[in-house]
């Protein structure tokens, strides 16, 4: 009998480009596995206590060529092997998005390969579909909570591309609540990781902050920021050393309040949808408080939680590339007239 060799499926190589905020990132995927994921974060914004849009777009322009070059080099492939280029179309800062969009278009045009536009918020969710050892992919349908400096959303995910936002912030994002509270306490930017570190050393019930009353699944964080500011001003008036003497307890109490807000909304979302598979994404998903709260809910509420690897929590191009791969399989390509969109919705 003739020995017929099975035909090996052709590997698909996707270059992902992310430039929506203050990180310039490029990643190479071979099918759904990462070969490289290079992120150049822009230290310059720390001096200003927040992202300065004009400085961000200039830094993207400086970073993009070396970052893409490095991603190809680390992946050990040449640009001629690329199957398609995926880029963040939005949402984000317009000047920053334009740098990635224009670069992706020119390179795809030059190489004569498909261009794929990606929604940054979908990408935070679909980052869970990168194949990694020890990472279990969430089954459909699941609930995704995206929490970062720019976003706070709860999304019902029916399949890779059918998503419905069922709750979102009406003012500040949860990461902003961390960063703005940190500013009041004299901590550096971004303050989330430092508040989280100190929270683990303090008493979460030392001080009480009021939780916002927002109907349904929407969030609000701007009132909490004012509440914390007034509280600190009052205490410092009575004792000028109040912050230094109680910093860990203040951080623990802030974290306790914020995680309480997130968990209350998640519980309501589970009740309303009956879905108990919960995935998180975005910079704040690195937070120890939310990770522990989800682990507890697994035991107490029978939920299953999905937490991304640390490098896929903050903004990165690997998550853009995985969406590129999934869209490539569907032959869902963009025209070269596609425009960046600062307020792109899911
Ligand atoms: O996703 P990301 O890198 O950028 C966007 O904002 O899109 O998220 C950055 C945000 C910042 O607000 C930062 O303070 C917060 O994530 N963050 C944290 C932690 N690590 C980062 N917040 C709380 N706890 C953390 N461990
Ligand atoms: Zn993001």
Coordinates of C-alpha atoms and ligand atoms in Angstrom, one line a residue:
X1 CA 0.0 0.0 0.0
X2 CA 1.2 3.5 -0.8
X3 CA 2.4 5.4 2.2
X4 CA 0.6 8.8 2.0
X5 CA 2.1 11.4 4.3
X6 CA -0.5 13.6 6.0
X7 CA -0.4 17.2 4.6
X8 CA 0.9 19.5 7.3
X9 CA -1.2 22.6 7.7
X10 CA 0.7 25.8 6.8
X11 CA 1.7 27.8 9.8
X12 CA 0.2 31.3 10.1
X13 CA 2.4 34.1 11.3
X14 CA 0.7 37.3 12.6
X15 CA 2.5 40.5 13.5
X16 CA 0.4 42.4 16.1
X17 CA 0.9 46.1 16.8
X18 CA -0.5 48.0 19.8
X19 CA -0.2 51.7 20.3
X20 CA -3.5 52.9 21.8
X21 CA -2.2 54.5 25.0
X22 CA 1.4 54.8 26.4
X23 CA 2.9 51.4 25.5
X24 CA 4.3 50.7 22.1
X25 CA 4.2 46.9 21.5
X26 CA 4.8 44.4 18.8
X27 CA 4.2 40.7 19.0
X28 CA 4.6 37.7 16.6
X29 CA 2.3 34.7 16.9
X30 CA 2.7 31.4 15.1
X31 CA -0.9 30.2 15.0
X32 CA -2.2 30.8 18.5
X33 CA 1.2 30.6 20.2
X34 CA 3.5 33.5 21.1
X35 CA 6.9 33.7 19.6
X36 CA 7.7 37.2 20.9
X37 CA 5.9 40.0 22.7
X38 CA 8.0 43.2 23.0
X39 CA 6.7 46.2 25.0
X40 CA 8.3 49.6 25.2
X41 CA 6.6 51.5 28.0
X42 CA 7.0 55.2 28.1
X43 CA 8.6 56.3 31.4
X44 CA 8.2 60.0 30.4
X45 CA 4.6 60.1 31.7
X46 CA 5.6 59.3 35.3
X47 CA 7.1 62.9 35.5
X48 CA 3.6 64.3 34.8
X49 CA 1.5 62.0 37.0
X50 CA -0.5 60.7 34.0
X51 CA -0.3 60.1 30.3
X52 CA 0.3 63.2 28.2
X53 CA -1.2 62.4 24.7
X54 CA 1.1 64.5 22.6
X55 CA 4.2 63.0 24.3
X56 CA 2.7 59.5 23.9
X57 CA 2.3 59.8 20.1
X58 CA 5.8 61.2 19.7
X59 CA 7.3 58.3 21.7
X60 CA 5.3 55.8 19.6
X61 CA 6.9 57.3 16.5
X62 CA 10.3 56.8 18.0
X63 CA 9.6 53.3 19.3
X64 CA 7.6 51.6 16.6
X65 CA 10.4 50.7 14.1
X66 CA 12.8 49.3 16.7
X67 CA 10.0 47.5 18.6
X68 CA 8.7 45.7 15.5
X69 CA 12.3 44.9 14.5
X70 CA 13.0 43.4 17.9
X71 CA 9.8 41.3 17.8
X72 CA 10.8 39.8 14.5
X73 CA 14.3 39.2 15.7
X74 CA 13.1 37.5 18.9
X75 CA 10.7 35.3 17.0
X76 CA 13.5 34.4 14.6
X77 CA 11.5 35.0 11.5
X78 CA 11.8 37.5 8.6
X79 CA 9.1 39.9 7.6
X80 CA 8.6 38.0 4.4
X81 CA 7.2 35.1 6.4
X82 CA 4.4 37.1 7.9
X83 CA 0.9 36.1 6.9
X84 CA -0.9 39.2 8.0
X85 CA -0.6 42.4 10.2
X86 CA -3.1 43.1 13.0
X87 CA -3.2 46.5 14.6
X88 CA -5.2 48.3 17.3
X89 CA -7.9 50.5 15.5
X90 CA -9.3 51.8 18.8
X91 CA -10.4 52.8 21.4
X92 CA -7.6 54.9 22.7
X93 CA -5.8 58.2 22.1
X94 CA -6.2 59.4 18.5
X95 CA -2.5 60.5 18.1
X96 CA -1.2 57.2 19.5
X97 CA -3.6 55.1 17.4
X98 CA -2.6 56.9 14.2
X99 CA 1.0 55.9 14.6
X100 CA 0.2 52.2 14.8
X101 CA -2.5 52.3 12.1
X102 CA -0.3 54.1 9.6
X103 CA 2.6 51.9 10.3
X104 CA 0.6 48.7 10.0
X105 CA -1.0 49.9 6.7
X106 CA 2.3 50.8 5.1
X107 CA 4.0 47.5 6.1
X108 CA 1.0 45.3 5.0
X109 CA 0.8 47.2 1.7
X110 CA 4.6 46.9 1.1
X111 CA 4.5 43.2 1.9
X112 CA 1.3 42.7 0.0
X113 CA -0.4 40.8 2.9
X114 CA -3.8 41.2 4.6
X115 CA -4.3 44.0 7.1
X116 CA -6.6 43.2 10.1
X117 CA -8.0 45.9 12.4
X118 CA -8.6 45.0 16.1
X119 CA -10.7 46.4 18.8
X120 CA -8.5 46.9 21.9
X121 CA -11.3 46.0 24.3
X122 CA -12.1 42.7 22.5
X123 CA -8.3 42.0 22.5
X124 CA -8.1 42.3 26.3
X125 CA -10.8 39.5 26.5
X126 CA -9.4 37.3 23.7
X127 CA -6.0 37.4 25.2
X128 CA -7.4 34.3 27.1
X129 CA -7.2 32.4 23.8
X130 CA -3.4 32.5 23.5
X131 CA -2.3 28.9 24.0
X132 CA 0.0 28.7 27.0
X133 CA 1.0 25.9 29.3
X134 CA -1.2 25.8 32.4
X135 CA -3.6 28.4 31.1
X136 CA -7.2 27.1 30.7
X137 CA -9.3 28.9 28.1
X138 CA -12.7 30.0 29.2
X139 CA -15.6 28.1 27.7
X140 CA -18.4 30.1 25.9
X141 CA -20.5 31.8 27.1
X142 CA -18.5 33.6 29.8
X143 CA -18.4 36.9 31.5
X144 CA -15.3 39.1 31.1
X145 CA -14.4 42.0 33.3
X146 CA -11.9 44.4 31.8
X147 CA -10.3 46.6 34.4
X148 CA -7.5 49.0 33.7
X149 CA -6.5 52.7 33.7
X150 CA -8.7 53.4 30.7
X151 CA -11.5 50.8 31.0
X152 CA -14.0 49.2 33.4
X153 CA -16.5 46.9 31.6
X154 CA -18.4 43.7 32.2
X155 CA -18.9 41.9 28.9
X156 CA -21.1 38.9 28.0
X157 CA -19.0 36.8 25.6
X158 CA -21.1 34.4 23.4
X159 CA -18.2 33.5 21.1
X160 CA -14.9 35.0 19.9
X161 CA -16.7 37.9 18.1
X162 CA -20.1 38.1 19.6
X163 CA -19.8 40.3 22.7
X164 CA -22.2 42.4 24.6
X165 CA -21.2 45.1 27.1
X166 CA -23.6 44.7 30.0
X167 CA -22.0 47.2 32.4
X168 CA -19.4 49.9 32.3
X169 CA -18.1 52.9 34.2
X170 CA -20.0 56.2 33.8
X171 CA -17.0 58.2 34.8
X172 CA -13.5 57.2 35.9
X173 CA -12.0 53.7 35.2
X174 CA -11.0 51.6 38.2
X175 CA -7.3 52.1 37.5
X176 CA -7.8 55.8 37.6
X177 CA -9.4 55.4 41.1
X178 CA -6.2 53.7 42.1
X179 CA -3.9 56.3 40.5
X180 CA -5.9 59.3 41.7
X181 CA -6.0 57.9 45.3
X182 CA -2.3 57.4 45.0
X183 CA -1.8 61.0 44.0
X184 CA -3.7 62.2 47.1
X185 CA -1.4 60.0 49.2
X186 CA 1.8 61.3 47.5
X187 CA 2.5 58.0 45.7
X188 CA 4.1 57.9 42.3
X189 CA 2.3 57.2 39.0
X190 CA 0.9 54.6 38.3
X191 CA -0.1 54.0 41.9
X192 CA -2.0 50.8 41.5
X193 CA 0.9 48.4 42.1
X194 CA 2.1 50.3 45.2
X195 CA -1.3 50.6 46.8
X196 CA -1.7 46.8 46.1
X197 CA 1.6 46.0 47.8
X198 CA 0.9 48.1 50.8
X199 CA -2.7 46.9 51.0
X200 CA -1.4 43.4 51.8
X201 CA 0.4 44.8 54.9
X202 CA -2.5 46.8 56.3
X203 CA -5.9 46.5 57.9
X204 CA -8.6 46.6 55.2
X205 CA -11.2 47.6 57.8
X206 CA -9.3 50.5 59.4
X207 CA -11.2 53.2 57.5
X208 CA -14.5 53.2 55.7
X209 CA -15.2 54.7 52.4
X210 CA -18.6 55.0 50.8
X211 CA -19.5 52.8 47.9
X212 CA -21.2 54.6 45.0
X213 CA -24.9 53.9 44.4
X214 CA -25.1 53.2 40.7
X215 CA -28.1 51.2 39.4
X216 CA -27.6 47.9 37.6
X217 CA -24.2 46.8 36.3
X218 CA -22.7 50.2 35.7
X219 CA -19.8 51.5 37.8
X220 CA -18.8 54.9 39.1
X221 CA -15.5 55.7 40.7
X222 CA -15.3 59.5 40.8
X223 CA -17.2 59.9 44.0
X224 CA -14.8 57.5 45.8
X225 CA -11.9 59.6 44.7
X226 CA -13.5 62.8 46.3
X227 CA -14.4 60.8 49.4
X228 CA -10.8 59.7 49.9
X229 CA -9.4 63.2 49.2
X230 CA -11.8 64.8 51.8
X231 CA -11.0 62.1 54.3
X232 CA -7.2 62.5 53.9
X233 CA -7.4 66.4 54.0
X234 CA -9.4 66.2 57.3
X235 CA -7.1 63.7 59.0
X236 CA -3.9 65.5 57.9
X237 CA -5.3 68.8 59.4
X238 CA -5.6 67.0 62.7
X239 CA -2.3 65.1 62.4
X240 CA 0.2 66.3 59.7
X241 CA 1.9 62.8 59.9
X242 CA -1.4 60.9 59.3
X243 CA -0.4 59.6 55.9
X244 CA 3.1 58.3 56.8
X245 CA 1.8 56.8 60.1
X246 CA -1.1 54.9 58.5
X247 CA -0.2 54.4 54.8
X248 CA -0.6 50.6 54.8
X249 CA -4.0 50.8 56.5
X250 CA -5.2 53.6 54.2
X251 CA -4.1 51.5 51.1
X252 CA -5.7 48.4 52.5
X253 CA -9.0 50.2 53.1
X254 CA -9.1 51.8 49.6
X255 CA -8.4 48.4 48.1
X256 CA -11.1 46.7 50.2
X257 CA -13.6 49.3 49.0
X258 CA -12.6 49.1 45.3
X259 CA -12.6 45.3 45.2
X260 CA -15.9 45.3 47.0
X261 CA -17.4 47.5 44.3
X262 CA -16.1 45.2 41.5
X263 CA -17.2 42.0 43.2
X264 CA -20.7 43.3 44.0
X265 CA -21.2 44.1 40.3
X266 CA -19.8 40.7 39.2
X267 CA -22.2 38.9 41.6
X268 CA -25.1 40.9 40.1
X269 CA -23.9 40.1 36.6
X270 CA -23.8 36.3 37.4
X271 CA -27.3 36.5 39.0
X272 CA -28.7 38.3 35.9
X273 CA -27.1 36.1 33.3
X274 CA -26.7 32.7 35.1
X275 CA -23.1 32.5 33.7
X276 CA -20.5 31.5 36.3
X277 CA -17.3 31.5 34.2
X278 CA -15.5 34.7 34.9
X279 CA -12.5 36.0 33.0
X280 CA -10.6 39.2 33.9
X281 CA -8.2 41.3 31.8
X282 CA -6.5 44.7 31.9
X283 CA -3.8 46.2 34.1
X284 CA -5.9 46.0 37.4
X285 CA -6.3 42.2 36.9
X286 CA -2.7 42.0 38.2
X287 CA -4.2 43.1 41.6
X288 CA -3.9 40.6 44.5
X289 CA -7.2 41.7 46.0
X290 CA -9.3 40.9 42.9
X291 CA -7.4 37.6 42.3
X292 CA -8.0 36.5 45.9
X293 CA -11.7 37.6 45.8
X294 CA -12.2 35.5 42.6
X295 CA -10.5 32.5 44.2
X296 CA -12.8 32.8 47.2
X297 CA -15.8 33.1 44.9
X298 CA -14.8 29.8 43.2
X299 CA -15.3 28.1 46.6
X300 CA -18.2 30.1 47.9
X301 CA -20.3 30.8 44.8
X302 CA -19.2 27.9 42.5
X303 CA -17.6 30.2 39.9
X304 CA -14.7 29.3 37.7
X305 CA -12.3 32.2 37.2
X306 CA -9.8 32.8 34.4
X307 CA -6.8 35.1 35.1
X308 CA -4.4 35.9 32.3
X309 CA -0.6 35.6 32.6
X310 CA 0.8 38.8 34.0
X311 CA 2.4 39.9 30.7
X312 CA -1.1 39.8 29.0
X313 CA -2.8 41.8 31.7
X314 CA -1.4 45.3 30.8
X315 CA -1.5 46.6 27.2
X316 CA 0.5 44.4 24.9
X317 CA 0.5 43.4 21.2
X318 CA 0.2 39.6 21.9
X319 CA -3.5 40.2 22.6
X320 CA -3.8 42.1 19.3
X321 CA -2.0 39.3 17.4
X322 CA -4.3 36.6 18.8
X323 CA -7.4 38.5 17.6
X324 CA -5.5 38.9 14.2
X325 CA -5.1 35.1 14.1
X326 CA -8.8 34.4 14.9
X327 CA -9.9 36.9 12.3
X328 CA -7.4 35.5 9.8
X329 CA -9.1 32.1 10.1
X330 CA -12.4 33.8 9.2
X331 CA -10.7 35.8 6.4
X332 CA -12.0 38.9 8.1
X333 CA -9.6 41.5 6.6
X334 CA -9.7 45.3 6.5
X335 CA -9.5 47.6 3.6
X336 CA -6.5 50.0 3.4
X337 CA -9.0 52.9 3.9
X338 CA -9.7 51.7 7.5
X339 CA -9.4 54.6 9.9
X340 CA -8.3 54.7 13.6
X341 CA -11.3 55.3 15.9
X342 CA -10.7 56.8 19.4
X343 CA -14.1 55.8 20.6
X344 CA -14.5 52.4 19.0
X345 CA -17.1 50.3 20.7
X346 CA -17.3 46.5 21.2
Ligands
LIG1 O1 -4.0 47.9 31.1 P1 -3.1 49.0 31.6 O2 -1.6 48.8 31.5 O3 -3.2 50.3 30.7 C1 -4.5 50.9 30.5 O4 -4.8 51.7 31.3 O5 -5.1 50.5 29.4 O6 -3.5 49.4 33.0 C2 -2.8 50.3 33.8 C3 -3.6 50.5 35.1 C4 -3.0 51.7 36.0 O7 -4.1 52.5 36.4 C5 -2.4 51.0 37.1 O8 -2.4 51.7 38.3 C6 -3.2 49.7 37.3 O9 -3.5 49.4 35.9 N1 -2.6 48.6 38.0 C7 -3.0 48.1 39.1 C8 -2.1 47.1 39.5 N2 -1.1 47.0 38.5 C9 -1.5 47.9 37.5 N3 -4.0 48.5 39.9 C10 -4.2 47.8 41.1 N4 -3.3 46.8 41.5 C11 -2.3 46.4 40.7 N5 -1.5 45.4 41.1
LIG2 ZN1 -6.0 48.4 27.6

